[in-house]
Amino acid sequence: MSNEVWDRLERPPVEERLKKARVIRDKMGIYGKGGQGREGHYDVSPLHTQGIYEWCFGMVWAEPTLDLKQKEMIVLSTMVAQDLPDELEWHCKSAMNVGLTKEQIIATIVQCSPYVGLPKTNHAIKAAVRAFKEVDEAKGKAAKKLTKAKGKAKKA
């Protein structure tokens, strides 16, 4: 690499990138306890995990030109195009956590159909429906716990 390019590269500290990554991943809400990332990537390759945190989330996702909703729509589209329904399911949950509606998620998937084909969008819609169902079930369980807690508080 020429010195001209090398000298123009940004050099954000690792801790700064990791901090940004953590904030974004927390907003996405699909990582951590019970979420994606429990597959043991770190155990298999700490380097791979570090790259995901630093580059993917600490730099690319942290770049401010697009908001998190727009970024999720792009990610959903690329996952539809690559026929990655498992990853798409996780990112449908993330998309809802950053403010996209179910209707916007489905519209994003359907928009891909003329360009990537109906079988891929069919797989994506099925994955989205699974994600919606899981989120709705989790909300239902949370609401039941809250109702029980309120009932116990009234009795006390």
XYZ file of C-alpha atoms in Angstrom:
156
model
C 0.000 0.000 0.000
C 1.365 3.390 -0.863
C 2.238 5.780 1.938
C -0.329 8.227 0.563
C -3.182 5.779 1.229
C -1.688 4.487 4.462
C -1.350 7.990 5.859
C -5.022 8.780 5.141
C -6.458 5.736 6.912
C -8.401 6.353 10.094
C -7.012 4.712 13.200
C -9.810 4.533 15.743
C -8.726 2.765 18.925
C -9.902 -0.832 19.274
C -11.815 0.009 22.452
C -13.734 2.732 20.593
C -14.764 0.304 17.850
C -15.767 -2.343 20.389
C -17.817 0.173 22.379
C -19.680 1.252 19.229
C -20.241 -2.399 18.311
C -21.723 -3.157 21.730
C -24.154 -0.214 21.541
C -25.372 -1.278 18.081
C -25.687 -4.953 18.974
C -27.651 -4.035 22.098
C -30.074 -1.964 19.977
C -30.467 -4.884 17.588
C -31.388 -7.078 20.547
C -30.593 -10.422 18.930
C -27.240 -11.123 20.520
C -26.289 -12.402 23.941
C -28.221 -14.634 26.328
C -30.558 -16.819 24.313
C -29.696 -15.013 21.103
C -27.465 -15.287 18.102
C -23.817 -15.636 18.923
C -24.347 -18.582 21.240
C -22.918 -20.932 18.607
C -19.458 -20.721 20.114
C -17.755 -18.734 17.364
C -15.394 -17.320 19.951
C -14.388 -20.800 21.087
C -13.641 -21.831 17.502
C -12.030 -18.592 16.331
C -11.505 -15.574 18.565
C -10.062 -13.802 15.502
C -13.313 -14.290 13.553
C -15.363 -12.998 16.478
C -13.072 -9.993 16.887
C -13.492 -9.205 13.187
C -17.270 -9.338 13.465
C -17.269 -6.986 16.435
C -14.625 -4.540 15.255
C -15.190 -4.358 11.519
C -18.810 -5.356 10.964
C -20.377 -3.600 13.952
C -17.665 -1.229 15.179
C -17.006 0.278 11.757
C -19.571 -0.626 9.059
C -22.715 -0.621 11.223
C -21.382 2.365 13.201
C -20.915 4.507 10.069
C -23.631 7.178 10.481
C -24.794 7.882 6.905
C -27.610 5.311 7.058
C -29.761 4.682 10.114
C -30.197 1.235 11.654
C -33.569 0.700 9.938
C -32.046 1.358 6.518
C -29.106 -0.899 7.290
C -31.421 -3.711 8.355
C -33.426 -3.362 5.146
C -30.202 -3.743 3.179
C -29.124 -6.741 5.258
C -32.536 -8.368 4.814
C -32.303 -7.834 1.050
C -28.855 -9.375 0.832
C -29.981 -12.361 2.873
C -32.984 -12.851 0.605
C -30.659 -12.709 -2.420
C -28.302 -15.273 -0.918
C -31.171 -17.509 0.283
C -30.070 -17.408 3.936
C -33.349 -17.944 5.803
C -31.757 -18.714 9.196
C -29.766 -15.467 9.194
C -32.771 -13.599 7.812
C -34.917 -14.860 10.688
C -32.483 -13.327 13.194
C -32.345 -10.067 11.287
C -36.147 -9.844 11.086
C -36.109 -9.782 14.893
C -33.337 -7.200 14.844
C -35.244 -5.124 12.286
C -38.261 -5.023 14.588
C -36.015 -4.071 17.512
C -34.674 -1.060 15.607
C -38.145 0.072 14.544
C -39.185 -1.645 11.334
C -42.736 -2.971 11.252
C -43.690 -6.459 10.121
C -45.272 -4.862 7.046
C -42.044 -3.052 6.163
C -40.062 -6.268 6.560
C -42.413 -8.194 4.282
C -42.402 -5.323 1.763
C -38.595 -5.382 1.758
C -38.617 -9.104 1.027
C -41.287 -8.822 -1.677
C -39.351 -5.965 -3.330
C -36.546 -8.459 -3.911
C -38.743 -10.966 -5.786
C -38.332 -9.630 -9.359
C -34.563 -9.544 -8.906
C -33.787 -12.762 -7.026
C -36.777 -14.995 -7.778
C -39.857 -16.291 -6.037
C -38.298 -19.367 -4.381
C -35.801 -17.209 -2.467
C -38.467 -14.734 -1.424
C -40.752 -17.630 -0.420
C -37.998 -18.928 1.888
C -37.497 -15.430 3.265
C -41.194 -14.900 3.963
C -41.349 -18.224 5.803
C -38.329 -17.165 7.890
C -39.940 -13.790 8.628
C -43.155 -15.479 9.743
C -41.127 -17.698 12.116
C -39.433 -14.602 13.531
C -42.747 -12.767 13.941
C -44.263 -15.766 15.713
C -41.317 -16.069 18.088
C -41.391 -12.353 18.912
C -45.171 -12.420 19.445
C -44.880 -15.480 21.714
C -42.129 -13.798 23.749
C -44.270 -10.660 24.102
C -47.226 -12.807 25.182
C -45.136 -14.519 27.855
C -43.816 -11.167 29.054
C -47.358 -9.781 29.240
C -48.531 -12.808 31.258
C -45.648 -12.347 33.723
C -46.512 -8.685 34.089
C -50.181 -9.480 34.693
C -49.232 -12.082 37.334
C -46.865 -9.630 39.013
C -49.581 -6.929 39.094
C -52.039 -9.452 40.562
C -49.587 -10.422 43.307
C -48.886 -6.762 44.051
C -52.613 -6.058 44.466
C -52.994 -8.978 46.883
C -50.063 -7.800 48.990
